[in-house]
Tab-separated table of C-alpha atoms in Angstrom:
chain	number	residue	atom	x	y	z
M	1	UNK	CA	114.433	104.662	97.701
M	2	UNK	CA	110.751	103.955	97.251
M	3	UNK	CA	107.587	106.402	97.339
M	4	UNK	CA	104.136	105.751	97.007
M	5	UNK	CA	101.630	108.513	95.313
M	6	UNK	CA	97.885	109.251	95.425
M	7	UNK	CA	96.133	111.665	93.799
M	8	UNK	CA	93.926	113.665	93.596
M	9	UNK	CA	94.599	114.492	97.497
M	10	UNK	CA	91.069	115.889	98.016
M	11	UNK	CA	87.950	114.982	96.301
M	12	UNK	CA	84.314	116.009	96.392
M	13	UNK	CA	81.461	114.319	94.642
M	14	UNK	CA	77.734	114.033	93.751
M	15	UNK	CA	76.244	110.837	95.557
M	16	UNK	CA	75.668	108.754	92.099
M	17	UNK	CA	78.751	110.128	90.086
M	18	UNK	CA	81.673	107.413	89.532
M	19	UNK	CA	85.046	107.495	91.453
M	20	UNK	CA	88.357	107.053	90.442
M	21	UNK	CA	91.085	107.119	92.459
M	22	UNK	CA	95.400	106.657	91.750
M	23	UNK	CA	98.112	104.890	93.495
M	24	UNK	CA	101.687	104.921	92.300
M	25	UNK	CA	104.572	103.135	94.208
M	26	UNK	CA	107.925	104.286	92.418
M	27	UNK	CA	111.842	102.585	93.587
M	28	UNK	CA	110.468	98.891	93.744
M	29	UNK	CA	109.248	95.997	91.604
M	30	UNK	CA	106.459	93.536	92.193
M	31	UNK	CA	105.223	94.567	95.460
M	32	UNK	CA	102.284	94.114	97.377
M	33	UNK	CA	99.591	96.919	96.732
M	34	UNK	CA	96.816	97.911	99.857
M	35	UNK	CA	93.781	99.961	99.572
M	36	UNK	CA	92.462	101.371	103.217
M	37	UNK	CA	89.391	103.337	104.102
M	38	UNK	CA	89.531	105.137	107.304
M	39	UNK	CA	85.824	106.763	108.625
M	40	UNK	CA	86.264	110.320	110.376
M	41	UNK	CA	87.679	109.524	113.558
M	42	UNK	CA	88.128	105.998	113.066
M	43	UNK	CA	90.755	103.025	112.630
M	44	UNK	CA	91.447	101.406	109.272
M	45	UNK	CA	89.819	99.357	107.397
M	46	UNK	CA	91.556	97.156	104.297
M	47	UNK	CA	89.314	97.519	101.392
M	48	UNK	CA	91.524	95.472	98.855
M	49	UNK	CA	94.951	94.028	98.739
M	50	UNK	CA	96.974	92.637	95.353
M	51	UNK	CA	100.217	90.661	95.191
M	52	UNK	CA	100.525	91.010	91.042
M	53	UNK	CA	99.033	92.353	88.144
M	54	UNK	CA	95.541	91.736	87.695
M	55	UNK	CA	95.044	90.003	91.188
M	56	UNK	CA	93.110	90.961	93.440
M	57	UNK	CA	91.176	90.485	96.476
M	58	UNK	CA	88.513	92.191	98.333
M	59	UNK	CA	88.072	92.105	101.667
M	60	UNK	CA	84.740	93.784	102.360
M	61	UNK	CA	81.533	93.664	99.815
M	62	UNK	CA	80.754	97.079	98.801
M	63	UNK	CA	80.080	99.415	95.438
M	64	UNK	CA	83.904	99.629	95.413
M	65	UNK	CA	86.628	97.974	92.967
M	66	UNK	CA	90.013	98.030	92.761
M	67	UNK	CA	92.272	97.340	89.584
M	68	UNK	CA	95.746	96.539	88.979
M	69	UNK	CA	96.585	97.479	85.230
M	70	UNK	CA	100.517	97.620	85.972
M	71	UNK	CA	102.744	96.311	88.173
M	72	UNK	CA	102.980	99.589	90.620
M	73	UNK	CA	99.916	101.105	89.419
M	74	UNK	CA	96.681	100.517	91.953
M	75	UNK	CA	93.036	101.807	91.126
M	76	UNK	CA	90.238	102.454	93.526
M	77	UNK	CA	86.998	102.614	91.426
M	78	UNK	CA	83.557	103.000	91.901
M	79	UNK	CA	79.982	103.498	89.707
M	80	UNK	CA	78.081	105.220	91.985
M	81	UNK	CA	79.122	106.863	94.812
M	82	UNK	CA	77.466	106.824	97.945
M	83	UNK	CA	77.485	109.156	101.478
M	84	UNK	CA	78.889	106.359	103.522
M	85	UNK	CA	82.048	106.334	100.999
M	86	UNK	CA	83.188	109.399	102.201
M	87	UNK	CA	86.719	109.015	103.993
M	88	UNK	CA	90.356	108.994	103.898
M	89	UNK	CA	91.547	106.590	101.927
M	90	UNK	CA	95.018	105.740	101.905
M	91	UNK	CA	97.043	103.367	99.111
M	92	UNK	CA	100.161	101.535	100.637
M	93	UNK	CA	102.581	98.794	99.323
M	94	UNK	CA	105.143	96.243	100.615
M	95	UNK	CA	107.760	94.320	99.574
M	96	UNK	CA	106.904	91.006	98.213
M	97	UNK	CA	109.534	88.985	99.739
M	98	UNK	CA	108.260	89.976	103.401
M	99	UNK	CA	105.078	91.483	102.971
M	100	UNK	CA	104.450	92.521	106.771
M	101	UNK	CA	105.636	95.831	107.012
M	102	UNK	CA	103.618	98.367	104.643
M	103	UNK	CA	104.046	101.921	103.674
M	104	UNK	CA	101.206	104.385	103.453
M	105	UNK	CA	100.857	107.148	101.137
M	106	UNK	CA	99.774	110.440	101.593
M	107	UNK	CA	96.281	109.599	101.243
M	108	UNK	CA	93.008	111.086	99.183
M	109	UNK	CA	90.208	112.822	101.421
M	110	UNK	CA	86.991	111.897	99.461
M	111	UNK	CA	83.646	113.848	100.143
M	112	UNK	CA	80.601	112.752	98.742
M	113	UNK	CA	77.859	115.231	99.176
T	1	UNK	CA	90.835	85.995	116.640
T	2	UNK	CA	93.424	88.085	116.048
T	3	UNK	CA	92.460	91.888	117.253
T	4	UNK	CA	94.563	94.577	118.769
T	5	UNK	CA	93.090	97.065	121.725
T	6	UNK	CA	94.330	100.522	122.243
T	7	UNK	CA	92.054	101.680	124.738
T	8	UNK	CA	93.508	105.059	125.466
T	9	UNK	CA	91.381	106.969	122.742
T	10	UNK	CA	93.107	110.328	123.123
T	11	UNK	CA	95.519	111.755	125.436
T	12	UNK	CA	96.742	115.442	126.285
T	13	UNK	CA	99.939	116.257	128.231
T	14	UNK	CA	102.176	119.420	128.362
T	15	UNK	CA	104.862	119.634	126.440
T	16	UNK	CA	108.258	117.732	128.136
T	17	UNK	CA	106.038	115.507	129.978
T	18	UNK	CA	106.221	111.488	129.210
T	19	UNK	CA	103.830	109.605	127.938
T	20	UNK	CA	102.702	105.751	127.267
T	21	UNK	CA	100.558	104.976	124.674
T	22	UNK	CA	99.085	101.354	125.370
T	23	UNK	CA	98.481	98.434	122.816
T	24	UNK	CA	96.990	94.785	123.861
T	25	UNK	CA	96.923	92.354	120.948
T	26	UNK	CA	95.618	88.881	121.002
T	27	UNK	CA	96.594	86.075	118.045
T	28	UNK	CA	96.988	82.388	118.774
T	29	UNK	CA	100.155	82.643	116.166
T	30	UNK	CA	103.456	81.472	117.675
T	31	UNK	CA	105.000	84.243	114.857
T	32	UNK	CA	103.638	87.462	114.347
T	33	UNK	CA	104.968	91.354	114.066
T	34	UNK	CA	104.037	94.053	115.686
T	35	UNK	CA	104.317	97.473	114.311
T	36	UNK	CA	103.681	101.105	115.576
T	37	UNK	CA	102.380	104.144	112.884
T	38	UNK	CA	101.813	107.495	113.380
T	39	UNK	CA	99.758	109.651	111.716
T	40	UNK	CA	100.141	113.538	112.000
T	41	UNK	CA	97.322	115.669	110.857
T	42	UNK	CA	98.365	115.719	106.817
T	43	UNK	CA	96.967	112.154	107.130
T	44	UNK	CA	99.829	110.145	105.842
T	45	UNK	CA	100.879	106.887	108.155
T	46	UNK	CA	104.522	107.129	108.850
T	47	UNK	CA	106.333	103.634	109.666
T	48	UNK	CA	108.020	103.953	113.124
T	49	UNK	CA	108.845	100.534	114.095
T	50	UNK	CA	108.334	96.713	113.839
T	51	UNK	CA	109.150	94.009	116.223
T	52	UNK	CA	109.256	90.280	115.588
T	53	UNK	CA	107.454	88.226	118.464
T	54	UNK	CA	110.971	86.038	118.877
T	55	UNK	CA	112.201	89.270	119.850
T	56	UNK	CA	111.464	90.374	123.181
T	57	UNK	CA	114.418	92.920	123.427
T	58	UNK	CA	113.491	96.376	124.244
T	59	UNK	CA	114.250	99.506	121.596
T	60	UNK	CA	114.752	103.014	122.395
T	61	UNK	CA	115.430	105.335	119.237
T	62	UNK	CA	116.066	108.942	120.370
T	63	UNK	CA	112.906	110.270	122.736
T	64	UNK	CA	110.646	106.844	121.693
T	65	UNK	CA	111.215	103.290	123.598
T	66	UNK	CA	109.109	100.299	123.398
T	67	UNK	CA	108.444	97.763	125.945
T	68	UNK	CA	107.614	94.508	124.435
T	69	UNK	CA	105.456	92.031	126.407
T	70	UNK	CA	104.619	88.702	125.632
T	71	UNK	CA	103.386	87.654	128.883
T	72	UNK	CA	101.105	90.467	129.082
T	73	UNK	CA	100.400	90.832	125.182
T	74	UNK	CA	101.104	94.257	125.428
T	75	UNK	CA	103.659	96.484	123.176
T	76	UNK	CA	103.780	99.636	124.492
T	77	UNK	CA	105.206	102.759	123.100
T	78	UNK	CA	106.556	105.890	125.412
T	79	UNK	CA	107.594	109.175	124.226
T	80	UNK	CA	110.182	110.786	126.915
T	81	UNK	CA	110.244	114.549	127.068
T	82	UNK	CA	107.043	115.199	124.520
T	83	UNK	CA	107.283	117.422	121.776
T	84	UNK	CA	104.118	119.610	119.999
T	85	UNK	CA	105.354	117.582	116.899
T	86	UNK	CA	104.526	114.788	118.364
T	87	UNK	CA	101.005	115.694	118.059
T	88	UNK	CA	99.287	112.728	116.277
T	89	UNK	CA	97.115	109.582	116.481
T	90	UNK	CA	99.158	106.595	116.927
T	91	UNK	CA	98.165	102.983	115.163
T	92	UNK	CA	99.314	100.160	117.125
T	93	UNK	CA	99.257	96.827	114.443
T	94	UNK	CA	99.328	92.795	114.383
T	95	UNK	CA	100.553	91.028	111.431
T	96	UNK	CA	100.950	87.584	110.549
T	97	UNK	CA	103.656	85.918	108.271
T	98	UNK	CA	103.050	85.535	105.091
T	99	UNK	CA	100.024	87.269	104.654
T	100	UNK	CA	98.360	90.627	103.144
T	101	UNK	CA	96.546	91.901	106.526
T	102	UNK	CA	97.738	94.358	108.853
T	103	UNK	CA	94.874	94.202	112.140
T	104	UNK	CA	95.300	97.595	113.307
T	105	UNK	CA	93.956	98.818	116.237
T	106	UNK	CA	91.321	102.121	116.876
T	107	UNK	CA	94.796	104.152	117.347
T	108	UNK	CA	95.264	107.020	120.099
T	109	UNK	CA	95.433	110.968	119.630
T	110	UNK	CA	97.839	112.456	121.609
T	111	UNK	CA	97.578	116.258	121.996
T	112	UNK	CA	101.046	117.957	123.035
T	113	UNK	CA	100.768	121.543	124.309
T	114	UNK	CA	102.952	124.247	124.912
């Protein structure tokens, strides 16, 4: 069976400092990695989205990158943090063959102060 | 435009009650999926169903049912005899084939109480 990791699962930073944050997918090859950001008490938005090593696409201009170094690894980076990064942001993958239905991890609470 | 309305923001019923949580979508795609997430208060999204849009049948899976709509764009989702555990917010979702985007709608909390 497949799971999906994040860590750390709670983060607080300095406005300024750089970000770094971890998704794993384990129990699959090749799939589709997601990157959400979801506002206190609000829905989800997709931040960025990669079907393969190295590929990526963004889906909203911000201070935030993503990075795909291996096949089931997915990074959520950043320079300088600001306050309106603070969130939940949650990783999740799919299968490549279908694509539609994705799979969310357990999420990383971020904090910037 | 594809979007997806929940409009019920949060609910509260009494524990064995029933409730219906609401979802509207609109997409001018002749194919699309629908799909239903929860999310309990550790924050994780947990996967509870998808439905094709050539499939109109309706699915019950223990205390949940959905009622899927295409003449009213609507895919609703009842929970029969609530539970406390079924304290959550619930993300109703549109997806298209062969893409990357879920369009997820502004979800509803649903507050169970003894």
């Amino acid at each position: 069976s497949q799971t999906i990791h994040q860590w750390p699962a709670t983060l607080v930073q300095p406005v300024g400092s750089p970000l770094s944050l971890e998704c794993t997918v384990e129990g699959t090859s090749n799939p589709n990695l997601y990157w959400y950001r979801q506002a206190a008490g609000r829905g989800l938005q997709l931040l960025f989205y990669s079907v393969g090593i190295g590929q990526i696409s963004s889906e909203v201009p911000q201070n935030l990158s993503a990075s795909r170094p291996q096949d089931r690894q997915f990074i959520l980076s950043s320079k300088k943090l600001l306050l309106s990064d603070s969130g939940f942001y949650l990783c999740a993958w799919s299968f490549l063959a279908t694509q539609e239905t994705q799979y969310f991890g357990p999420g990383t609470r971020l904090l910037v102060l | 435009a594809q979007k997806v309305t929940q409009a019920q923001t949060e609910i509260s019923v009494v524990e064995k009650e029933d409730v219906t949580l609401d979802c509207v979508y609109e997409t001018r795609d002749t194919t699309y999926y629908l799909f239903w997430y929860k999310q309990p208060p550790s924050g994780e999204l947990v996967f509870l169903i998808r439905r094709n849009s050539f499939d109109e049948q309706n699915e019950i899976s223990g205390r949940y049912s959905w009622n899927f709509q295409k003449s009213t764009s609507s895919f609703n989702f009842t929970i029969t005899a609530s539970q406390v555990v079924d304290s959550a917010v619930y993300f109703c979702a549109l997806g298209r084939p062969n893409t990357d985007k879920l369009i997820f709608g502004t979800g509803t909390r649903l507050q169970v109480f003894p």
